[in-house]
Short mmCIF file of C-alpha atoms in Angstrom, two decimals:
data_model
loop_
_atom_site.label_atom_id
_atom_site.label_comp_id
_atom_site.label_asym_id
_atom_site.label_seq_id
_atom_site.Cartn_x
_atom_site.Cartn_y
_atom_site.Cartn_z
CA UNK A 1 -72.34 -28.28 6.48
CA UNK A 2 -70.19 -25.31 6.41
CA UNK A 3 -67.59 -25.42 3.91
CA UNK A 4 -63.94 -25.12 5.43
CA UNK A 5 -62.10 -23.88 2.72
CA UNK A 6 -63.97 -20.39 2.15
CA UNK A 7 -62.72 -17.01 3.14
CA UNK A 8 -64.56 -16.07 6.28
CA UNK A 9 -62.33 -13.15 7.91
CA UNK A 10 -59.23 -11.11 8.02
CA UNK A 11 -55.98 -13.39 6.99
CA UNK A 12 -53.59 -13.62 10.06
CA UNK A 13 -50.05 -12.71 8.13
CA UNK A 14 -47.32 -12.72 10.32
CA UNK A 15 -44.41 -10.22 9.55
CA UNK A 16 -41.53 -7.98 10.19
CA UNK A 17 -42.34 -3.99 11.46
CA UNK A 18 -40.79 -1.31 10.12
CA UNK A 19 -38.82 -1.11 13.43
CA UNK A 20 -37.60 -4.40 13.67
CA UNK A 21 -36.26 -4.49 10.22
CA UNK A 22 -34.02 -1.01 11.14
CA UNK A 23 -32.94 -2.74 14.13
CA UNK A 24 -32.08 -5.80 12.12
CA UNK A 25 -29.86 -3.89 9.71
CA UNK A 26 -28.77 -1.61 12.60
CA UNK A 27 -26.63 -4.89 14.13
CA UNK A 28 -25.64 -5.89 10.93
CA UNK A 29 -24.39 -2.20 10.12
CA UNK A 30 -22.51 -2.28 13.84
CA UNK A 31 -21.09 -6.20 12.76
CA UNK A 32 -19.84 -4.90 9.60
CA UNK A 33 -18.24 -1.79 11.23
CA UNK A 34 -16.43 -3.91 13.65
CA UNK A 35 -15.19 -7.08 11.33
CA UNK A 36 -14.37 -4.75 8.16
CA UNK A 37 -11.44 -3.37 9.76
CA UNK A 38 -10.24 -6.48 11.18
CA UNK A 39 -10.63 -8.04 7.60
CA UNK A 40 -8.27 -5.48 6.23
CA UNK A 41 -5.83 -6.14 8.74
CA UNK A 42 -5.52 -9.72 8.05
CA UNK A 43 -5.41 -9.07 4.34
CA UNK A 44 -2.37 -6.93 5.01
CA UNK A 45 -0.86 -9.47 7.15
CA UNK A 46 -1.18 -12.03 4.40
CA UNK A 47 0.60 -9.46 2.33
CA UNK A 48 3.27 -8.64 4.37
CA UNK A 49 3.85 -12.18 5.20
CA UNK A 50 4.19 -12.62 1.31
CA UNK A 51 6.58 -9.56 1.05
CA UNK A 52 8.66 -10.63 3.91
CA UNK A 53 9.10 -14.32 3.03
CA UNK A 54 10.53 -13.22 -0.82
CA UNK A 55 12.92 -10.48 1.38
CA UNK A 56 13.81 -13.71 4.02
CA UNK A 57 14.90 -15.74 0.58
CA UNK A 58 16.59 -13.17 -1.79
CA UNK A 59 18.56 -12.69 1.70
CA UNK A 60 19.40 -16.34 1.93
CA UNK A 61 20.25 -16.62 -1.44
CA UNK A 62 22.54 -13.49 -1.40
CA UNK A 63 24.20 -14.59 1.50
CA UNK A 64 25.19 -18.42 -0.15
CA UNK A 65 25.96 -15.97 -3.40
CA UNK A 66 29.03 -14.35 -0.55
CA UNK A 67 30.08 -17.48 0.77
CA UNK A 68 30.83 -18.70 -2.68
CA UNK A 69 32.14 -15.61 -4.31
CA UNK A 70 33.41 -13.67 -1.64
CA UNK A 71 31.39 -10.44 -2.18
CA UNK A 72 27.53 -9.91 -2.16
CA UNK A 73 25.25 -10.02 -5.45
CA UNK A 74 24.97 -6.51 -7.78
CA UNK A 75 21.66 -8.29 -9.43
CA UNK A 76 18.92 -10.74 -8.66
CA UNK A 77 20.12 -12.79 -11.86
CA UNK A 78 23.15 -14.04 -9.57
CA UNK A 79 21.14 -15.58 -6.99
CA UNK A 80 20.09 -19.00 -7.27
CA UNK A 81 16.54 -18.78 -6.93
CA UNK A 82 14.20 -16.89 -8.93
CA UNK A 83 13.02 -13.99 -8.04
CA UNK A 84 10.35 -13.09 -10.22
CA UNK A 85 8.69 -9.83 -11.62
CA UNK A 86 9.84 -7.20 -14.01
CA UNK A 87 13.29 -6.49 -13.68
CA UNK A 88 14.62 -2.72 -13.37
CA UNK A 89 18.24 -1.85 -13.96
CA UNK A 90 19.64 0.96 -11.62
CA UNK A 91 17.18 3.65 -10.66
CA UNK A 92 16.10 6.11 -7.91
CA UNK A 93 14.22 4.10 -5.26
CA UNK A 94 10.42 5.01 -5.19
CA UNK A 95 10.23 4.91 -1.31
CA UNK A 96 13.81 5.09 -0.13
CA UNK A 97 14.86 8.45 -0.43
CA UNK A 98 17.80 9.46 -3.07
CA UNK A 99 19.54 6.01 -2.86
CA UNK A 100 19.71 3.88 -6.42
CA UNK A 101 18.90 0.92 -6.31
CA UNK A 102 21.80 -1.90 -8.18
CA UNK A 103 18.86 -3.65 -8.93
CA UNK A 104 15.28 -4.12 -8.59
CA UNK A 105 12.23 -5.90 -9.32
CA UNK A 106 8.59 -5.06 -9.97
CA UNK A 107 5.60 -6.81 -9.21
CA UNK A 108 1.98 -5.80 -8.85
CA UNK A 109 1.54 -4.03 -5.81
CA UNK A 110 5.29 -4.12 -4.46
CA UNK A 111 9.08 -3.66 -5.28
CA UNK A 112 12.16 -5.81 -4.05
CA UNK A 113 15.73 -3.83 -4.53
CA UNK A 114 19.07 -4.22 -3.81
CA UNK A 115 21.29 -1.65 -2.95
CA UNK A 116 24.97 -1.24 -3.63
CA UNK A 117 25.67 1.84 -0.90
CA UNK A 118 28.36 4.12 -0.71
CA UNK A 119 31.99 4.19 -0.74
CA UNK A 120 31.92 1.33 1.57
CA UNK A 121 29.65 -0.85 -0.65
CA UNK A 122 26.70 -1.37 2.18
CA UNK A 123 24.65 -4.05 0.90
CA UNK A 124 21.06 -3.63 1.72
CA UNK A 125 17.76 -5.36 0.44
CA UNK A 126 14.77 -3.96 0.82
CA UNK A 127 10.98 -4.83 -0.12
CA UNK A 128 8.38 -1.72 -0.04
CA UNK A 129 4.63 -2.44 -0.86
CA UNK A 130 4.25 0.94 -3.65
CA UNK A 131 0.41 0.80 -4.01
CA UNK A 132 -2.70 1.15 -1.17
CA UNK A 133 -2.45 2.90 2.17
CA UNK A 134 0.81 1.07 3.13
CA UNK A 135 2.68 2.52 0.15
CA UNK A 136 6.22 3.28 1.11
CA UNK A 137 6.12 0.56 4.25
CA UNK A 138 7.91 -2.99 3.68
CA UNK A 139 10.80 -4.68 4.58
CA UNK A 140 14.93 -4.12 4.81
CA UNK A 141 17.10 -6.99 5.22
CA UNK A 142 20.79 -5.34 5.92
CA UNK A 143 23.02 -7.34 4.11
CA UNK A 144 26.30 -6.00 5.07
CA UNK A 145 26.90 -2.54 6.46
CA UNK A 146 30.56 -1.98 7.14
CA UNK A 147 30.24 -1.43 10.28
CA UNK A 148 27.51 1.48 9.89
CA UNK A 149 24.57 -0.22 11.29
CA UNK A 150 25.88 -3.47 12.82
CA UNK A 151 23.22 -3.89 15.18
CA UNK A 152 20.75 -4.37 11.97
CA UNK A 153 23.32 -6.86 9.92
CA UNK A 154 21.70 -9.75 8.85
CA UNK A 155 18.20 -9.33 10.12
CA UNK A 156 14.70 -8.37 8.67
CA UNK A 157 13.57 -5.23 9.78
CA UNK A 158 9.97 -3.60 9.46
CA UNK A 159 10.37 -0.06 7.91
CA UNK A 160 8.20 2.84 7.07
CA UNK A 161 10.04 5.04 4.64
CA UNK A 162 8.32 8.43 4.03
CA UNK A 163 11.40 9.92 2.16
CA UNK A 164 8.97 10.93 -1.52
CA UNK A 165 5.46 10.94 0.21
CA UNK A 166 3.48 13.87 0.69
CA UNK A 167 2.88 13.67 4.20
CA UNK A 168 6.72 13.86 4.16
CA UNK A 169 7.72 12.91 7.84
CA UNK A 170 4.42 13.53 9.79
CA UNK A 171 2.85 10.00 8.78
CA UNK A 172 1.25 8.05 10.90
CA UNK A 173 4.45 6.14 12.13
CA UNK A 174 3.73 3.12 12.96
CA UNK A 175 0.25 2.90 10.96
CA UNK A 176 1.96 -0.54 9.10
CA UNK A 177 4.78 -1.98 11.25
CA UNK A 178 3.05 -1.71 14.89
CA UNK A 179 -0.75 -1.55 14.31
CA UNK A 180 -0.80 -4.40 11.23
CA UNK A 181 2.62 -6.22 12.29
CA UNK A 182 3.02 -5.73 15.94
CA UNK A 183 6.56 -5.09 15.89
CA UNK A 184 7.87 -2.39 18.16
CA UNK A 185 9.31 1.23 17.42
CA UNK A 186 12.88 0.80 16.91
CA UNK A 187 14.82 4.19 15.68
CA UNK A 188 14.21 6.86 13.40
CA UNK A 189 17.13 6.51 10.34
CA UNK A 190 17.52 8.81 7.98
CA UNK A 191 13.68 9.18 6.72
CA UNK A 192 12.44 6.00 7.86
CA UNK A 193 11.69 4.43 11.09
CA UNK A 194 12.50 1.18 12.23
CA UNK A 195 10.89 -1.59 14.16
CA UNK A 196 11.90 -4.76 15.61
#
């Protein structure tokens, strides 16, 4: 009786080529160049969202400040809601040209401000991520423009200010507000666009 259990010829392994592994990590290299981009859009989306909904309630809160006091806020400590983040007296704004700012805030990877404008008094908010390849792009929520802008009062609007960047005005306009937000090109103001 022969014994079963011996070795009697070549072992039949079954395995991978060499050429169906590099297709293998061919598709995966093709999947990752296709969802990596569309990650880092949604991750800036989530951001944005983030920025936009602190803009949306400093607004609110500035605009119950007028209604009670008859003029709007010249610091975040007025409001009733807190705003959070490192607080900054009056200074140059980072992304907004030569304006200074009556107020701002500092968080992480973004700035909220207040402006106190002009001879006028224009009262403008605005909200500007300052770190990553949307530096400079944000948010402006015009407050009250004596009759300068009227067709922005009241309203959040998606800006890309280039005023302090070196690619000065030949950015990619557009590169945050249409391609990550979908909004539509508005204007060009000043150094920044605008998009609704």
């Amino acid at each position: 009786m022969q014994n079963k259990s011996s070795f009697t010829g070549r072992l039949d392994v079954k395995a991978f080529t060499l050429i169906e592994l590099l297709v293998v990590v061919l598709i995966i290299g093709i999947l990752a160049a296709i969802a990596l981009p569309q990650y880092q859009k949604a991750v800036w989306k989530s951001r944005a969202a983030k920025l936009q909904t602190l803009i949306t309630s400093v607004a609110q809160a500035a605009e119950v400040y007028y209604l009670h006091n008859g003029a709007y806020p010249t610091s975040f400590d007025e409001l009733d809601i807190d705003v959070g983040g490192t607080a900054v007296g009056f200074r140059e704004a980072s992304c907004n040209g030569s304006l200074v700012s009556q107020a701002t805030r500092i968080f992480d990877d973004f700035e909220i401000s207040l402006y106190n404008i002009g001879v006028q008094r224009n009262f403008i908010l605005s909200a500007y991520f300052t770190t990553g390849e949307h530096k400079c792009t944000g948010f402006v929520y015009y407050l009250d423009t004596k009759g300068s802008i009227p067709s922005y009062e009241h309203r959040t609007i998606c800006e890309e200010a280039y005023y302090g960047r070196s690619c000065g005005t030949n950015c990619d306009v557009g590169k945050f507000c249409h391609k990550v937000m979908g909004k539509t090109y508005k204007e060009y103001w000043g150094l920044m666009s605008l998009f609704e």
